[in-house]
PDB file of C-alpha atoms in Angstrom:
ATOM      1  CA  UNK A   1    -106.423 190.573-160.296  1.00 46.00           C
ATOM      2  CA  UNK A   2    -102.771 189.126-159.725  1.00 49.00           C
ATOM      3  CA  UNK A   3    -104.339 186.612-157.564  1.00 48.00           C
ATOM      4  CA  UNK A   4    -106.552 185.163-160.490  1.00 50.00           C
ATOM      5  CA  UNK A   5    -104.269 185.280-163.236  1.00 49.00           C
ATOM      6  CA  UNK A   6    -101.677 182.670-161.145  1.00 49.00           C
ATOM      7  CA  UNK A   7    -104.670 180.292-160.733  1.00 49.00           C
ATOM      8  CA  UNK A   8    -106.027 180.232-164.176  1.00 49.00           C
ATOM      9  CA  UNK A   9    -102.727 179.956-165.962  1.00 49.00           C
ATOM     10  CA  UNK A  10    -102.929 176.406-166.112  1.00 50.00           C
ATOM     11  CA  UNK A  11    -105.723 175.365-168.239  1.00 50.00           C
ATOM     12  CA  UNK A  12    -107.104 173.725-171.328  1.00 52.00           C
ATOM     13  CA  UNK A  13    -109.531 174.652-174.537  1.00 53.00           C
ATOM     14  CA  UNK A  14    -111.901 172.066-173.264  1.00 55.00           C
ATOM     15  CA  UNK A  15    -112.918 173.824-169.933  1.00 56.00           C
ATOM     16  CA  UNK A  16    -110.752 171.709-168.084  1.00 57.00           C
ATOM     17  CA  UNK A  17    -107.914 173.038-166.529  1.00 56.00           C
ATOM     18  CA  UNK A  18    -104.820 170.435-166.468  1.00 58.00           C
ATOM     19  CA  UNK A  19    -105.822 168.237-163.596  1.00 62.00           C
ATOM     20  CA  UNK A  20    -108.913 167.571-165.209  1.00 73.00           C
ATOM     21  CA  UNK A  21    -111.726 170.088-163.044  1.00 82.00           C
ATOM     22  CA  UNK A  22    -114.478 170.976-165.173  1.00 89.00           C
ATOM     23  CA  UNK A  23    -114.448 175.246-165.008  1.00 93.00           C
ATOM     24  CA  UNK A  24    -117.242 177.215-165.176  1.00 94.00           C
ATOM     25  CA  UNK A  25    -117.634 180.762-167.008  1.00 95.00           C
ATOM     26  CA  UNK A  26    -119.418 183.618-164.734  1.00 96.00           C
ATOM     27  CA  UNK A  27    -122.156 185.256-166.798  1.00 96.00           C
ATOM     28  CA  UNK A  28    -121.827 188.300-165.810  1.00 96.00           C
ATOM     29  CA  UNK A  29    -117.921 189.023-165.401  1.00 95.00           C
ATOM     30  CA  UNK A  30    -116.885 186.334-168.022  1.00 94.00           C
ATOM     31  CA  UNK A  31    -114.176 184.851-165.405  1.00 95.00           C
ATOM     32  CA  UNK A  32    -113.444 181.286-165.052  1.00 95.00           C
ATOM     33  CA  UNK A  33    -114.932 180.039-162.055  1.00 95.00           C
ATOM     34  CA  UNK A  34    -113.516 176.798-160.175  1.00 94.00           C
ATOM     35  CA  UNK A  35    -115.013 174.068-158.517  1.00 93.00           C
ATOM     36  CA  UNK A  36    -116.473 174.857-154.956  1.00 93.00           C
ATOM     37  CA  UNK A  37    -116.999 178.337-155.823  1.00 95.00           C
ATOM     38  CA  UNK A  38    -119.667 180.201-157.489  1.00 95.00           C
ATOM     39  CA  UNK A  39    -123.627 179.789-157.239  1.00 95.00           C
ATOM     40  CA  UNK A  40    -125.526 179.042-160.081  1.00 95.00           C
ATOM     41  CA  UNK A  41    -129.323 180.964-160.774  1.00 94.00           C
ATOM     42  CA  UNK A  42    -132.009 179.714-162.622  1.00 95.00           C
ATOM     43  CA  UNK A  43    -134.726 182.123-164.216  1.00 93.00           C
ATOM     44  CA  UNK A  44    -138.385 181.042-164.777  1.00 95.00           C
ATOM     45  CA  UNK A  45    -137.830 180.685-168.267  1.00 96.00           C
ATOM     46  CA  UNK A  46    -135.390 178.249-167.372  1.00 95.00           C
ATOM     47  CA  UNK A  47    -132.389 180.250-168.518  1.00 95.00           C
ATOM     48  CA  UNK A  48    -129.308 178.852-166.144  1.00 95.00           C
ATOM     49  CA  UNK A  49    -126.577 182.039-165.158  1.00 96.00           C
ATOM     50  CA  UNK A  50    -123.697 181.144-162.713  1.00 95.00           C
ATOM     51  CA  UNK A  51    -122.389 183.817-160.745  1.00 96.00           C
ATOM     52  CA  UNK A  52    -118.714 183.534-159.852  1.00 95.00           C
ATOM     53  CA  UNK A  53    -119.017 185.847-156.802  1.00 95.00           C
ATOM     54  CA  UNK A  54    -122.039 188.016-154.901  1.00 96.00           C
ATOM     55  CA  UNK A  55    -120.656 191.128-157.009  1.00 96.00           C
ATOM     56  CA  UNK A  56    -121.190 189.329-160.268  1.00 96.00           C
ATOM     57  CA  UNK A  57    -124.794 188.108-159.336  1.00 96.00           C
ATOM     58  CA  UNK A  58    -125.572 191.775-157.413  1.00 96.00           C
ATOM     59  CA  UNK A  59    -124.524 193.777-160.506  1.00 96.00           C
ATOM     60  CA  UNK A  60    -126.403 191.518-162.953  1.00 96.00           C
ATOM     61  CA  UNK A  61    -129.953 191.598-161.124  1.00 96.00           C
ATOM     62  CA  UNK A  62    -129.372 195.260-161.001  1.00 97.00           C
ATOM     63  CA  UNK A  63    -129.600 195.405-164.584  1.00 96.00           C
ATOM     64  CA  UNK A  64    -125.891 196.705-164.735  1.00 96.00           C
ATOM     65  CA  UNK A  65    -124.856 196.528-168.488  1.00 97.00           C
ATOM     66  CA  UNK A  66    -121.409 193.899-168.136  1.00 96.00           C
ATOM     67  CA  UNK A  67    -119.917 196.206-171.153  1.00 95.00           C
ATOM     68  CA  UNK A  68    -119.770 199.458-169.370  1.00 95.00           C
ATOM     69  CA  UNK A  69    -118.715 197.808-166.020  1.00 95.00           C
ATOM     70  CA  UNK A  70    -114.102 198.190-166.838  1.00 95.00           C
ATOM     71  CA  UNK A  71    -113.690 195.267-164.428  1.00 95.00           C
ATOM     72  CA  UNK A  72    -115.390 192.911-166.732  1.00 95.00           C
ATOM     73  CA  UNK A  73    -114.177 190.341-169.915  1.00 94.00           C
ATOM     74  CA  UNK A  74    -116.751 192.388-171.811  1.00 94.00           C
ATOM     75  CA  UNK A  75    -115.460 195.612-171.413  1.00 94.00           C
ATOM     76  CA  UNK A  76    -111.671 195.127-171.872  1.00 93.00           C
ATOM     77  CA  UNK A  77    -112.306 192.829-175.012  1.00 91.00           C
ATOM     78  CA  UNK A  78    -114.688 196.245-176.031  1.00 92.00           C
ATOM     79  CA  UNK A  79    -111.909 198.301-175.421  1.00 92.00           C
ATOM     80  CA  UNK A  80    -109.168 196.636-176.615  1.00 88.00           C
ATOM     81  CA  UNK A  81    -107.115 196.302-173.308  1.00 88.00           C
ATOM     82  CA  UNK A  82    -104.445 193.676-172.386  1.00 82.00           C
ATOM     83  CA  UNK A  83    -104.711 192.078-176.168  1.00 70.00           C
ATOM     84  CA  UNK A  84    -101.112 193.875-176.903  1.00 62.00           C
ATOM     85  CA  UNK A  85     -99.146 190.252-176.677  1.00 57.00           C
ATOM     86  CA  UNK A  86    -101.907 188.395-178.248  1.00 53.00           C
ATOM     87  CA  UNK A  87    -102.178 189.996-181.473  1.00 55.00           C
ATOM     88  CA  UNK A  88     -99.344 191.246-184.329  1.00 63.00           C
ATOM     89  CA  UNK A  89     -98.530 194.369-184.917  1.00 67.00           C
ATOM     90  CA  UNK A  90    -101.057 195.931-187.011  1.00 72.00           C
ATOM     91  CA  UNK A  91     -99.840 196.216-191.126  1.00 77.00           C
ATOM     92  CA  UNK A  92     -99.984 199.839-192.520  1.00 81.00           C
ATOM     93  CA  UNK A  93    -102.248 200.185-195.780  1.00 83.00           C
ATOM     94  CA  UNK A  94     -99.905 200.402-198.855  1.00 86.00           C
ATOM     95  CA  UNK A  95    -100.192 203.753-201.082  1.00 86.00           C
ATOM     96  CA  UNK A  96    -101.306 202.984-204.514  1.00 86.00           C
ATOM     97  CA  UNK A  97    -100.117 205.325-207.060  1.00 81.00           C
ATOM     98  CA  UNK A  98    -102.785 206.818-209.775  1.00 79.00           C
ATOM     99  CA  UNK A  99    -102.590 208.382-212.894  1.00 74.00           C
ATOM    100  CA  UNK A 100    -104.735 211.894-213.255  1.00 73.00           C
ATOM    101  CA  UNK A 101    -104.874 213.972-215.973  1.00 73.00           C
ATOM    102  CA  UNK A 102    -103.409 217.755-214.649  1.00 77.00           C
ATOM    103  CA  UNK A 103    -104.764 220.954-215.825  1.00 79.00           C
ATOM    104  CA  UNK A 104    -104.520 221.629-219.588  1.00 77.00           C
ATOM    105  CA  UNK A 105    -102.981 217.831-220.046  1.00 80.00           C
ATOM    106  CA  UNK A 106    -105.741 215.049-220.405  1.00 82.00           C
ATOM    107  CA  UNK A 107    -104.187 211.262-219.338  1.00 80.00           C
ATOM    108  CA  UNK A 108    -103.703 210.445-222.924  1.00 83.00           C
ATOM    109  CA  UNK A 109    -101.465 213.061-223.587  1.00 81.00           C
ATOM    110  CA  UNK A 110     -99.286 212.426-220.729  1.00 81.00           C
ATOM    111  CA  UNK A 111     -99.142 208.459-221.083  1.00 81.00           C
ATOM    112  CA  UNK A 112     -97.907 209.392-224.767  1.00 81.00           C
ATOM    113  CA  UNK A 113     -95.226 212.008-223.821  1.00 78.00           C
ATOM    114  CA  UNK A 114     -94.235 209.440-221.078  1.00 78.00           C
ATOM    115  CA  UNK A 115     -93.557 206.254-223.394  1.00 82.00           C
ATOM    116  CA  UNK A 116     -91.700 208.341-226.216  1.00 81.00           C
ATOM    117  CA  UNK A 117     -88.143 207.824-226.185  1.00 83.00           C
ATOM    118  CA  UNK A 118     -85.364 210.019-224.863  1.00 83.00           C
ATOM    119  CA  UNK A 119     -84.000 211.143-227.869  1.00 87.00           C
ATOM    120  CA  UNK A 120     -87.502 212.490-229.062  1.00 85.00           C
ATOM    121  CA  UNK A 121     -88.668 214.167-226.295  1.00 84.00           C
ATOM    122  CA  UNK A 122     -84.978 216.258-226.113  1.00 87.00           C
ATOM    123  CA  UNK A 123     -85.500 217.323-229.756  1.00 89.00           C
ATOM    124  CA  UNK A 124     -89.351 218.404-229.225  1.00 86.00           C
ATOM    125  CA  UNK A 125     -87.937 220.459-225.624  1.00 88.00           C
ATOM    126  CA  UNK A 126     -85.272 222.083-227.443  1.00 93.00           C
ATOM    127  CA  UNK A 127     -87.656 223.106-230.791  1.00 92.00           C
ATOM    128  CA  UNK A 128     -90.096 224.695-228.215  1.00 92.00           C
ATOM    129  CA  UNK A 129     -87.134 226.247-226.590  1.00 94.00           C
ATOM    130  CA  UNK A 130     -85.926 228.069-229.551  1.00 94.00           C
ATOM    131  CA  UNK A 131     -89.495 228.526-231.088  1.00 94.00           C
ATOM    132  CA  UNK A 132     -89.755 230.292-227.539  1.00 93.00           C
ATOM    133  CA  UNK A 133     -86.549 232.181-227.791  1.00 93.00           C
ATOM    134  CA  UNK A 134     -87.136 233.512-231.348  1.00 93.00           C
ATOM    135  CA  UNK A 135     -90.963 234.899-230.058  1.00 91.00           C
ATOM    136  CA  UNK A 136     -88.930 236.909-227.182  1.00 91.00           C
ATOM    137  CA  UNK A 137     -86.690 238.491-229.447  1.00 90.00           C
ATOM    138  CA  UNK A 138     -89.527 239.248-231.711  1.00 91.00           C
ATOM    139  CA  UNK A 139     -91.517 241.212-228.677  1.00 88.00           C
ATOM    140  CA  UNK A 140     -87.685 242.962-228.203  1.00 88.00           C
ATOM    141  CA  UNK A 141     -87.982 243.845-231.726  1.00 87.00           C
ATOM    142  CA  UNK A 142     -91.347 245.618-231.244  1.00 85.00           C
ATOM    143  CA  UNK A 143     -90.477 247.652-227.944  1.00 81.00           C
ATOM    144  CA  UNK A 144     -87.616 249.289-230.040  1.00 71.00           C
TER     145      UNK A 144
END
């Protein structure tokens, strides 16, 4: 394929390459095909396919499918193979953070504990603290 890539890196959007030759596409293999080369088929229908080499035109009468043939444009445009100069490096999906209610909490509950300020939440902590302290001395008081 080395061979092809040196001749076709000179050319143009317009089908033109930069000397001005008109280039043809090959149906079947989707390679450029330059002037002088190439035979062109014309169904009954009237349907025109141009055939950039007897593979190309063998392969398509035998009702090869271009996509599953790896030599093909087709098939390395299906699966994604020499695009890794062409296109940027993919971007990673950002994490977007939630609120859930937990267990035993609804989101109400938590949204209002969270916007209280410092100084109340320490005084609620350290009232359940000793309301919890005081009901472990009272089950002491019981054993004994």
């Amino acid at each position: 394929k080395q061979w092809y890539q040196r001749r076709v890196r000179g050319h143009c959007s317009n089908g033109r390459d930069r000397v001005g030759m008109k280039l043809e596409v090959c149906s079947y293999s989707g390679f450029k095909v330059y002037p002088g080369h190439g035979r062109r088929s014309i169904r009954g229908d009237g349907r025109s396919f141009f055939f950039g080499s007897s593979k190309c035109e063998s392969s398509h009468y035998l009702k090869r499918n271009p996509r599953e043939v790896p030599w093909t444009v087709l098939y390395r445009r299906q699966h994604k193979k020499g695009l890794h100069e062409e296109t940027a490096k993919k971007r990673t999906k950002r994490t977007t953070k939630t609120a859930r209610s937990i267990a035993g909490a609804s989101l109400a509950e938590i949204m209002s504990k969270r916007n209280q300020k410092p100084e109340v939440r320490k005084a609620m902590r350290d009232q359940a603290i000793r309301a919890a302290k005081e009901k472990q001395k009272a089950k002491e008081l019981d054993k004994k």
